[in-house]
PDB file of C-alpha atoms in Angstrom:
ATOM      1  CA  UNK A  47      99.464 -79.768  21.413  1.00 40.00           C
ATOM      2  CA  UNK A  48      96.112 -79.616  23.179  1.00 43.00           C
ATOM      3  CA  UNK A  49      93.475 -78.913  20.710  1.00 42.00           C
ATOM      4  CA  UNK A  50      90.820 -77.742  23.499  1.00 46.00           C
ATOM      5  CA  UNK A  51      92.982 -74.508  23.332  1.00 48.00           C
ATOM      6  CA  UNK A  52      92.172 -73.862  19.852  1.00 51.00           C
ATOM      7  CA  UNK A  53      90.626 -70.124  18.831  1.00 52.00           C
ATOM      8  CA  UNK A  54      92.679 -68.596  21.972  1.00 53.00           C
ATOM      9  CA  UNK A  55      94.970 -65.942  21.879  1.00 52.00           C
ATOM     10  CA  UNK A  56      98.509 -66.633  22.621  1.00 47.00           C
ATOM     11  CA  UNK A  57      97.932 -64.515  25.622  1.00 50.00           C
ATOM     12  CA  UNK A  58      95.256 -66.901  26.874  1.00 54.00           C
ATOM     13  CA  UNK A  59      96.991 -69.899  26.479  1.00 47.00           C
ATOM     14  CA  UNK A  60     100.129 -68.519  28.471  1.00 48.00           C
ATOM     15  CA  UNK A  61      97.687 -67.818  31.344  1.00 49.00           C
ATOM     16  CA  UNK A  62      95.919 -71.179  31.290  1.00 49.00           C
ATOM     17  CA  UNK A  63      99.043 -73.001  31.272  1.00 45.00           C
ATOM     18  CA  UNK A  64     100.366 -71.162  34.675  1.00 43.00           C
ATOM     19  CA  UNK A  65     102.722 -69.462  32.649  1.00 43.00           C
ATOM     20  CA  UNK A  66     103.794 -66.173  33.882  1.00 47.00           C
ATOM     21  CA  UNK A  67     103.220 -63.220  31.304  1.00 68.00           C
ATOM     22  CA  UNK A  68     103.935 -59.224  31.274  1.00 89.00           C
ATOM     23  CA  UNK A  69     101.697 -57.246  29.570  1.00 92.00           C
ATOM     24  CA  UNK A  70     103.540 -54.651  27.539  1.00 92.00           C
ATOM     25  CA  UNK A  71     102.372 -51.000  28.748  1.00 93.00           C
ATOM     26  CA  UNK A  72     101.493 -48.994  25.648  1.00 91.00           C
ATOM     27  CA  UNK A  73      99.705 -44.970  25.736  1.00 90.00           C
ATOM     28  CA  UNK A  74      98.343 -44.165  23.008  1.00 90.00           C
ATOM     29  CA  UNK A  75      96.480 -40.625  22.631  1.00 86.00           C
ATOM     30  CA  UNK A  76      94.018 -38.691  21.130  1.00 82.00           C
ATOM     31  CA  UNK A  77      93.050 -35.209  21.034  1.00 76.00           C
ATOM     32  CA  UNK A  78      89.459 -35.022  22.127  1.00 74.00           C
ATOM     33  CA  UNK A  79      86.584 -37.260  23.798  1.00 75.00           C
ATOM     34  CA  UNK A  80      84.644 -37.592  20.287  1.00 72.00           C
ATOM     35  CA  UNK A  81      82.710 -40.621  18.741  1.00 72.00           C
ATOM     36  CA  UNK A  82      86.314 -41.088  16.656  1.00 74.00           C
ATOM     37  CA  UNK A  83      87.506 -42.858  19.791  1.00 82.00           C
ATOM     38  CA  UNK A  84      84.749 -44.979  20.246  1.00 84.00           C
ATOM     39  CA  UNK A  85      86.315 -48.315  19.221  1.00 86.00           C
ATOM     40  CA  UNK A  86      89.449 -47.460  20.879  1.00 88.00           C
ATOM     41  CA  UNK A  87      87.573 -47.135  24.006  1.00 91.00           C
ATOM     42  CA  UNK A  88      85.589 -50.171  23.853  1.00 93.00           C
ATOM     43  CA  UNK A  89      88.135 -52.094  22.751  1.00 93.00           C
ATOM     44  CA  UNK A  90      90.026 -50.992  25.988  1.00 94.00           C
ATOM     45  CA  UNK A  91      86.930 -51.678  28.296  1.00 95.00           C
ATOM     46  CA  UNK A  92      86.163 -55.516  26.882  1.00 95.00           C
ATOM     47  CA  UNK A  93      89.924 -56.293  27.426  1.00 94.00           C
ATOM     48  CA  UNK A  94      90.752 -56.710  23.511  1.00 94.00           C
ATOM     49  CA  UNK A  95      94.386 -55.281  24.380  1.00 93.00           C
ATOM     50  CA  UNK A  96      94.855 -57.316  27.012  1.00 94.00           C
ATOM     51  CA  UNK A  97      94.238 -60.911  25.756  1.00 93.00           C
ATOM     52  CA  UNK A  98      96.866 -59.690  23.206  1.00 92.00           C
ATOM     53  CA  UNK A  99      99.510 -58.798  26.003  1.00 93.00           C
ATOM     54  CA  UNK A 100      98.849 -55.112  25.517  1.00 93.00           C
ATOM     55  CA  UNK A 101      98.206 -53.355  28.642  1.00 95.00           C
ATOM     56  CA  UNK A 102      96.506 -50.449  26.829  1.00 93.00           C
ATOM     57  CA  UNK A 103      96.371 -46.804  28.140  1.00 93.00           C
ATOM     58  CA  UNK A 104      94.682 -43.731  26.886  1.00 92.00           C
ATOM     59  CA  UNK A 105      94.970 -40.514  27.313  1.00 90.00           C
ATOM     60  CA  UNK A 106      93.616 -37.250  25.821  1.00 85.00           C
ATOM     61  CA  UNK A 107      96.601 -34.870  24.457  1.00 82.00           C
ATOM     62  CA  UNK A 108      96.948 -31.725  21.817  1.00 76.00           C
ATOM     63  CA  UNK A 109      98.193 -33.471  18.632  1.00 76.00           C
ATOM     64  CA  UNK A 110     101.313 -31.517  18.412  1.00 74.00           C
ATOM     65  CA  UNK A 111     101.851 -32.456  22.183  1.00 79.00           C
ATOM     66  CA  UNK A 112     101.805 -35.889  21.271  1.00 81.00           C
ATOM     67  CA  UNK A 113     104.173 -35.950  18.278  1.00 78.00           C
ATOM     68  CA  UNK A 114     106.758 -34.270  19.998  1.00 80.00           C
ATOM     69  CA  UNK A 115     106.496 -37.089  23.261  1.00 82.00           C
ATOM     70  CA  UNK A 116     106.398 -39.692  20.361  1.00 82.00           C
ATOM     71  CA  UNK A 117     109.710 -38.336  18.592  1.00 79.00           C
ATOM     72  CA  UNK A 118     111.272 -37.504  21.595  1.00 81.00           C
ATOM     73  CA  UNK A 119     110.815 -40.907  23.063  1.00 79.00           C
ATOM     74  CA  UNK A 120     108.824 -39.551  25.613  1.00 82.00           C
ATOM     75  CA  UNK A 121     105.588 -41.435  27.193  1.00 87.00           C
ATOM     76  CA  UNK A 122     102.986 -41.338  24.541  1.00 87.00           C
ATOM     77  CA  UNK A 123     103.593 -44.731  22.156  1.00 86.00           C
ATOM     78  CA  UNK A 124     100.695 -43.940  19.618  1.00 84.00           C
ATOM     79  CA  UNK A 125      98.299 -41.176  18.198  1.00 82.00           C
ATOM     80  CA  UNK A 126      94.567 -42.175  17.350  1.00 80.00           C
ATOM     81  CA  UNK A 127      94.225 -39.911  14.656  1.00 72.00           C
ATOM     82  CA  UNK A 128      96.314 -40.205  11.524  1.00 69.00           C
ATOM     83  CA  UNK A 129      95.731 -36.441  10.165  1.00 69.00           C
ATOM     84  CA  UNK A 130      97.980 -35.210  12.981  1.00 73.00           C
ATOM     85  CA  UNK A 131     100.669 -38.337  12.135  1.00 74.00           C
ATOM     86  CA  UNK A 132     100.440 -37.578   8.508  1.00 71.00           C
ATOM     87  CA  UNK A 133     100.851 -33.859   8.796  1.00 72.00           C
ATOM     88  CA  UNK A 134     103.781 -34.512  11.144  1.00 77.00           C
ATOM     89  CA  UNK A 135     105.225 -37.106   8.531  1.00 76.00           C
ATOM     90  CA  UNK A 136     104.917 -34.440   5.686  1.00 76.00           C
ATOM     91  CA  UNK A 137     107.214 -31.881   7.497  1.00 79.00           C
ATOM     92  CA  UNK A 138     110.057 -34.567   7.832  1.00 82.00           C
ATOM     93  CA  UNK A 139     109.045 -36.364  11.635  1.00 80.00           C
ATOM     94  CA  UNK A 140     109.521 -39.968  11.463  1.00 77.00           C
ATOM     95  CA  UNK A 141     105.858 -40.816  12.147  1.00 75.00           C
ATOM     96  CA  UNK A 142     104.098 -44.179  10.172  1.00 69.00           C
ATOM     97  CA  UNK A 143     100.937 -43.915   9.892  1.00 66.00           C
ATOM     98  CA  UNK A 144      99.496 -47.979  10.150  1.00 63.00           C
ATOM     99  CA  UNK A 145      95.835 -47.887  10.360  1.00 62.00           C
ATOM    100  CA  UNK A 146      92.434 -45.634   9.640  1.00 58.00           C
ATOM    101  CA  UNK A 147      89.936 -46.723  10.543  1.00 59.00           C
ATOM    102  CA  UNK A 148      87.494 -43.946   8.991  1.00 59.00           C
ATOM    103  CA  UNK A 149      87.324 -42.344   5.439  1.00 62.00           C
ATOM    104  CA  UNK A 150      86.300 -39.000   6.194  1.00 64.00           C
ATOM    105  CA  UNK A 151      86.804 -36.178   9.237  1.00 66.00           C
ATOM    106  CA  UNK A 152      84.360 -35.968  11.836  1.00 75.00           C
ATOM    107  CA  UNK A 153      84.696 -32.204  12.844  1.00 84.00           C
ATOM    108  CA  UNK A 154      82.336 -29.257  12.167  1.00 88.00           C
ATOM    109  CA  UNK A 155      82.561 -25.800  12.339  1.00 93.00           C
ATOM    110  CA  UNK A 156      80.542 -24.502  14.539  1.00 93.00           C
ATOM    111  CA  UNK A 157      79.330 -20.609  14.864  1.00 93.00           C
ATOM    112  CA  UNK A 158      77.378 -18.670  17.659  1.00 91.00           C
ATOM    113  CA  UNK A 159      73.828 -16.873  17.470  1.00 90.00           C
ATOM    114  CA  UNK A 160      75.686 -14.123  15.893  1.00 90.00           C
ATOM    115  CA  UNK A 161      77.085 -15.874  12.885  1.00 93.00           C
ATOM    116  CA  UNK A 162      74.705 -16.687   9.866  1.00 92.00           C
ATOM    117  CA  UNK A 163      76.943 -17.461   6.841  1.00 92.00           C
ATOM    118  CA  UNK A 164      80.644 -17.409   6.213  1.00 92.00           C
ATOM    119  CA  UNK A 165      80.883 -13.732   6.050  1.00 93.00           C
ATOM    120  CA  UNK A 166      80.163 -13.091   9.232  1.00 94.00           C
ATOM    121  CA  UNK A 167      82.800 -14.633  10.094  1.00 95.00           C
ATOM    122  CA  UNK A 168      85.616 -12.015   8.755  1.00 95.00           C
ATOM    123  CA  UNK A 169      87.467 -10.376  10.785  1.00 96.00           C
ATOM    124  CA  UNK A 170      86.776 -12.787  13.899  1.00 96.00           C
ATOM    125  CA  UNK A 171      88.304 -15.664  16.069  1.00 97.00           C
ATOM    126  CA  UNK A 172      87.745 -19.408  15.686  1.00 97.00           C
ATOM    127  CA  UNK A 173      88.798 -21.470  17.612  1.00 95.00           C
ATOM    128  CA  UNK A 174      91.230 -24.632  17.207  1.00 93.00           C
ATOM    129  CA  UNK A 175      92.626 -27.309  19.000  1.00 85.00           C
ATOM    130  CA  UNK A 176      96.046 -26.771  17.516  1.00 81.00           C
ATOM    131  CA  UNK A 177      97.284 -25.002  14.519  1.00 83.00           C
ATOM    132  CA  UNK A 178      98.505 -28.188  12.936  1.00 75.00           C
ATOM    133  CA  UNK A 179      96.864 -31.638  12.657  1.00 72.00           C
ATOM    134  CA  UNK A 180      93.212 -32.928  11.208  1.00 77.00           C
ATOM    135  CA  UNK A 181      91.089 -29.933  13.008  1.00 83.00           C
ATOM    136  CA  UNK A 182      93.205 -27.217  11.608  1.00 85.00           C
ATOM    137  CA  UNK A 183      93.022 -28.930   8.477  1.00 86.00           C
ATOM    138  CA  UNK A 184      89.217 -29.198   8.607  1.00 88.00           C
ATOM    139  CA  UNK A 185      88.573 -25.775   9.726  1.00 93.00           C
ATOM    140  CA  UNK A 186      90.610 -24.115   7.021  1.00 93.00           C
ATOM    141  CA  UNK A 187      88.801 -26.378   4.464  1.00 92.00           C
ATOM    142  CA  UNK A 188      85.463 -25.638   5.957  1.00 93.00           C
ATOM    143  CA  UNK A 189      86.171 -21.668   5.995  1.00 95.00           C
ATOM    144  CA  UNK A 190      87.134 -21.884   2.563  1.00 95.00           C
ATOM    145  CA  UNK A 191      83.696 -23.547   1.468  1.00 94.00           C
ATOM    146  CA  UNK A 192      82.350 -20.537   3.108  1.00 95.00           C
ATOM    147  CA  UNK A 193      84.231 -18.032   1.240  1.00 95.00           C
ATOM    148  CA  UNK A 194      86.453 -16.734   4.076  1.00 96.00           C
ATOM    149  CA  UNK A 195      90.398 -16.945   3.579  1.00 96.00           C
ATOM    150  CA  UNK A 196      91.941 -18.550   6.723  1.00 95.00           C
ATOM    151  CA  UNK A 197      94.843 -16.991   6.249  1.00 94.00           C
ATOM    152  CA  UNK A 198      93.346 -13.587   5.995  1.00 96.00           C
ATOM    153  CA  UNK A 199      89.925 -12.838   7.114  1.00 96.00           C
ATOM    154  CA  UNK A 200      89.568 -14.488  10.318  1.00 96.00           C
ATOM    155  CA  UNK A 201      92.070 -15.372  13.323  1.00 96.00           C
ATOM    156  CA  UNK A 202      92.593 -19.015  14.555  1.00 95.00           C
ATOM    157  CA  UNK A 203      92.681 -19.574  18.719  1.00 94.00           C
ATOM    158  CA  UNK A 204      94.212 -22.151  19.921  1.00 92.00           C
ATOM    159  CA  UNK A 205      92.116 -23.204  22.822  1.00 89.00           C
ATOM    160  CA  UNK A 206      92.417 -27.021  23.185  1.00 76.00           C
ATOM    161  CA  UNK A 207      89.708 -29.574  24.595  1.00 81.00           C
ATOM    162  CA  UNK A 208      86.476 -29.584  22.398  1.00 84.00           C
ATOM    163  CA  UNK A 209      84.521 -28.534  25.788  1.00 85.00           C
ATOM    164  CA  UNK A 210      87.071 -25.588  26.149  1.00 89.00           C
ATOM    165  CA  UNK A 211      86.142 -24.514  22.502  1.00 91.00           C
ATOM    166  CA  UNK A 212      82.821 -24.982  23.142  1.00 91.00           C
ATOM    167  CA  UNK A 213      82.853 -22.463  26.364  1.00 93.00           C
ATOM    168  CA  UNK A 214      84.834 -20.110  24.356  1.00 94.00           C
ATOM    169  CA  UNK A 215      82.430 -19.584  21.689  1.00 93.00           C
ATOM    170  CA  UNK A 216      79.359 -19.754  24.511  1.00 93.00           C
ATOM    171  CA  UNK A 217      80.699 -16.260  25.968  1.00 94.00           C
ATOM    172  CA  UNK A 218      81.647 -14.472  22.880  1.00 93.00           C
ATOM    173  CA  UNK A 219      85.100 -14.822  22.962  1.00 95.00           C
ATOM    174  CA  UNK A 220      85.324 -16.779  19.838  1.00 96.00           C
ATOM    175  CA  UNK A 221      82.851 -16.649  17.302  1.00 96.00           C
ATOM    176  CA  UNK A 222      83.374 -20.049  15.950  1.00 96.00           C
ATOM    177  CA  UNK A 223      85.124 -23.497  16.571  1.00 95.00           C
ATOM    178  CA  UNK A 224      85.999 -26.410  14.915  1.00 92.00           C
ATOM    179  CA  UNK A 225      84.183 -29.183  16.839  1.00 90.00           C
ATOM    180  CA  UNK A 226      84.563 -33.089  16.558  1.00 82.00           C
ATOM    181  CA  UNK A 227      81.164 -34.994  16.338  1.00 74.00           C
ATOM    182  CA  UNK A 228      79.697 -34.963  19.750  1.00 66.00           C
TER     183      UNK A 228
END
């Protein structure tokens, strides 16, 4: 072996040798444009996938969305987010969750002018990406610090994109929204 090639990837070496190589295609999604993504994105941009044969695509899709492409065999390879994987996992989908690369949630519940503490919120809309998955998670946890019973007092929207949320609550139609960092 040539030790001038040492510290490449195998990817590298294939390439310097004239060896032909095919990168393998992979999607993987996520359900926003946050800061979450971040590292996913950069790794993307410097070619980190690539020098590893991974021909990495990503794509922003509804967590639920996702899982179902993922068991169905559909498309989508991987989720970046392992609250929606684990939630899937718990109701029985065959979903591994391999890496996390964060120890906490990075959402917040946001309110309009018109909402001042938790029980303004009763009796009114928030709005959620998806009823199942991390945000859903974090927004009934964060309405419960507030003394409001998800279940009861207000009613969750599923609207989607963060920016869609965002609008939503902008024009009155919601009076809240679970929002990742921006």
């Amino acid at each position: 072996m040539d030790f001038s090639d040492a510290g490449c990837s195998l990817g590298e070496l294939f390439c310097r040798r004239g060896e032909s190589t095919t990168l393998e295609k992979v999607l993987i999604t996520h359900s926003s444009d946050s800061i979450s993504i971040t590292p996913l994105l950069y790794g993307i941009e410097k070619g980190f996938y690539r020098k590893e044969g991974i021909d990495l695509s990503f794509r922003v899709l509804r967590g639920e969305l996702a899982v179902s492409a993922i068991v169905n065999g559909k498309d989508v390879d991987y989720i970046y987010g392992a609250g929606t994987a684990f939630f899937a996992a718990v109701l029985g989908l065959p979903m591994k969750v391999f890496s996390h690369d964060f120890k906490s949630v990075f959402f917040y519940l946001m309110g309009n002018s018109r909402v001042q503490s938790g029980p303004d919120l009763k009796g009114k809309k928030v709005a959620v990406a998806s009823l199942s998955g991390t945000g859903a998670a974090a927004t009934r946890a964060s309405l419960k610090a507030l003394g409001v019973d998800p279940d009861r007092d207000i009613t969750l929207i599923v609207i989607g994109a963060a920016s869609v949320r965002m609008a939503a609550m902008e024009v009155g139609a919601v009076e809240a929204a679970i929002m990742p960092v921006p």
